[in-house]
Amino acid sequence: MKVDLHCHTHYSDGKHDLSFLKARALENGLSHLAITDHDCVDALLAAESVDGPAIIPGVEISCMWENIEIHVVGLCIDARESGLSALLAEQQTSRHKRIVKIDEKLRQQGAGGLLESLSGLKAYALTRSHVADFLVENGVCVDRKKVFKRYLNKGGKAHVPAEWCSMSTAIGAIKGAGGIAILAHPGRYPLNRAKLKRLVETFRQVGGDALEASYPNIAPEMKQYLEKLGVEFSMYLSCGSDFHDAAATWTDVGKLPALSSEVAAHAVWQHPVWKARVDAI
Ligand code: AMP
Ligand code: MN
Ligand code: MN
Ligand code: MN
């Protein structure tokens, strides 16, 4: 079984469509591919069934825990469930409001035109990646990394805090849509080990099911630590490349370290929801 359970399409800030991702997954020998766009499921709603790896319907919800932005991935969701749809609509409204405020700030600094440039985009989720591309294309910064540092991150010249839902709301909506709630890329948050452990414990207490314990560039010690936490808190373990763009050579669909054999019983495909919704089909 070879899987990639975290990928983006052009419906959010990915560069490619579902057919491209499917072809890539097939080339790389995957059995399952999850589509997990930022706060939207539109790629799934638009999908036509064609040959390829099994597609796991998913989403990645931005949310807040103790003033820190956390991402929660939902897998095996019913993409049409009304509670989840309502939450995603609110999240998209927050995204739109944030982009309008970022546009105002950029305009004041002589870099107007963001909203006009975005109006031609297919994306349903307007993200800071789109702002970054706009500023790079207009020669304001040389690359995306610089844009985030100088403009978009906390303390940046066009930083606007987002109004995301709470972590428990995100988990509740995923579970309400029949899905599995997974803490995305836990090692990427600005947290020391003690606080990371508290996040995982809280995530579990409020109904979270799983942790992503494998993603590109994860330090081996972090992967080992997350696998240990998953076992300690009786959670499942997931893995995903967070693929956005084939031009970024450090990442590819399905390119990620395998979970250790010792934690095989904790793999997310052992979750009862996966067994009922994926294996039974
Ligand atoms: P948003 O959800 O709108 O805040 O946008 C966040 C997205 O921006 C993430 O999903 C990443 O794809 C991208 N991103 C965040 N930080 C960086 C960075 N430092 N360099 C490049 N891309 C980034
Ligand atoms: Mn992204
Ligand atoms: Mn993320
Ligand atoms: Mn992601």
CSV table of N, CA, C and O and ligand atoms in Angstrom, one decimal, residues 8 13 38-39 60 62 69 71 95 98 126-129 144-145 148-149 153 164 242 244, ligand 1:
chain,number,residue,atom,x,y,z
A,8,HIS,N,-2.6,19.4,-2.8
A,8,HIS,CA,-3.4,20.5,-3.2
A,8,HIS,C,-3.6,20.6,-4.7
A,8,HIS,O,-2.7,20.3,-5.4
A,13,ASP,N,-4.2,26.6,-3.4
A,13,ASP,CA,-3.0,27.1,-3.9
A,13,ASP,C,-2.1,26.1,-4.6
A,13,ASP,O,-0.9,26.4,-4.8
A,38,HIS,N,-7.1,23.8,0.8
A,38,HIS,CA,-7.3,24.7,1.9
A,38,HIS,C,-8.8,25.2,2.0
A,38,HIS,O,-9.2,26.0,1.1
A,39,ASP,N,-9.5,24.7,3.0
A,39,ASP,CA,-10.8,25.2,3.3
A,39,ASP,C,-11.8,25.0,2.1
A,39,ASP,O,-12.7,25.9,1.9
A,60,GLU,N,-8.2,20.6,4.1
A,60,GLU,CA,-7.3,21.0,5.1
A,60,GLU,C,-7.9,22.4,5.6
A,60,GLU,O,-7.9,23.3,4.9
A,62,SER,N,-7.8,25.6,8.1
A,62,SER,CA,-7.0,26.5,8.9
A,62,SER,C,-7.8,26.8,10.2
A,62,SER,O,-9.0,27.2,10.1
A,69,GLU,N,-1.8,29.4,14.6
A,69,GLU,CA,-2.6,28.9,13.5
A,69,GLU,C,-2.2,27.4,13.3
A,69,GLU,O,-1.0,27.1,13.1
A,71,HIS,N,-3.3,23.6,11.3
A,71,HIS,CA,-4.0,23.0,10.1
A,71,HIS,C,-4.5,21.6,10.5
A,71,HIS,O,-3.8,20.8,11.0
A,95,ARG,N,-11.3,34.3,4.3
A,95,ARG,CA,-10.1,34.4,3.3
A,95,ARG,C,-10.3,35.7,2.4
A,95,ARG,O,-9.4,36.4,2.1
A,98,ARG,N,-9.7,38.9,4.3
A,98,ARG,CA,-8.3,39.1,4.5
A,98,ARG,C,-7.6,39.6,3.2
A,98,ARG,O,-6.7,40.5,3.3
A,126,LEU,N,-8.7,31.7,-1.8
A,126,LEU,CA,-7.7,32.7,-2.0
A,126,LEU,C,-6.7,32.7,-0.9
A,126,LEU,O,-7.1,32.8,0.3
A,127,THR,N,-5.5,32.4,-1.2
A,127,THR,CA,-4.5,32.2,-0.1
A,127,THR,C,-3.3,33.2,-0.2
A,127,THR,O,-3.2,33.9,-1.2
A,128,ARG,N,-2.5,33.2,0.8
A,128,ARG,CA,-1.3,34.1,0.8
A,128,ARG,C,-0.4,33.6,-0.3
A,128,ARG,O,0.4,34.4,-0.8
A,129,SER,N,-0.4,32.4,-0.8
A,129,SER,CA,0.5,31.9,-1.9
A,129,SER,C,0.1,32.7,-3.1
A,129,SER,O,1.0,33.1,-3.9
A,144,ARG,N,9.0,33.8,-3.4
A,144,ARG,CA,7.9,33.6,-2.5
A,144,ARG,C,8.4,33.7,-1.0
A,144,ARG,O,7.7,34.3,-0.2
A,145,LYS,N,9.5,33.1,-0.7
A,145,LYS,CA,10.0,33.1,0.6
A,145,LYS,C,10.2,34.5,1.2
A,145,LYS,O,9.8,34.8,2.3
A,148,PHE,N,6.9,36.2,2.0
A,148,PHE,CA,6.3,35.8,3.3
A,148,PHE,C,7.0,36.5,4.4
A,148,PHE,O,6.4,37.0,5.4
A,149,LYS,N,8.3,36.6,4.3
A,149,LYS,CA,9.1,37.2,5.4
A,149,LYS,C,8.9,38.7,5.5
A,149,LYS,O,8.6,39.2,6.5
A,153,ASN,N,4.1,37.4,6.7
A,153,ASN,CA,4.1,36.8,8.0
A,153,ASN,C,3.9,37.8,9.1
A,153,ASN,O,3.9,39.0,8.8
A,164,TRP,N,-9.8,32.6,11.6
A,164,TRP,CA,-10.2,31.2,11.4
A,164,TRP,C,-11.1,30.7,12.6
A,164,TRP,O,-11.1,31.3,13.7
A,242,ASP,N,1.9,17.1,1.1
A,242,ASP,CA,1.6,18.5,1.0
A,242,ASP,C,2.0,19.1,-0.4
A,242,ASP,O,2.4,20.2,-0.5
A,244,HIS,N,2.1,20.8,-3.8
A,244,HIS,CA,1.5,22.0,-4.4
A,244,HIS,C,1.9,22.1,-5.9
A,244,HIS,O,1.1,22.6,-6.7
B,1,AMP,P1,-3.0,30.9,3.8
B,1,AMP,O1,-3.7,29.6,4.1
B,1,AMP,O2,-3.8,31.7,2.9
B,1,AMP,O3,-2.5,31.6,5.0
B,1,AMP,O4,-1.7,30.5,3.0
B,1,AMP,C1,-0.8,29.6,3.5
B,1,AMP,C2,-0.1,28.9,2.3
B,1,AMP,O5,1.1,29.7,1.9
B,1,AMP,C3,0.5,27.6,2.8
B,1,AMP,O6,-0.4,26.6,2.6
B,1,AMP,C4,1.7,27.4,2.0
B,1,AMP,O7,1.3,26.8,0.8
B,1,AMP,C5,2.2,28.8,1.7
B,1,AMP,N1,3.3,29.3,2.5
B,1,AMP,C6,3.3,29.6,3.8
B,1,AMP,N2,4.5,30.0,4.2
B,1,AMP,C7,5.3,30.0,3.1
B,1,AMP,C8,6.7,30.4,2.9
B,1,AMP,N3,7.4,30.9,3.9
B,1,AMP,N4,7.1,30.3,1.6
B,1,AMP,C9,6.3,29.8,0.6
B,1,AMP,N5,5.0,29.5,0.8
B,1,AMP,C10,4.5,29.6,2.0
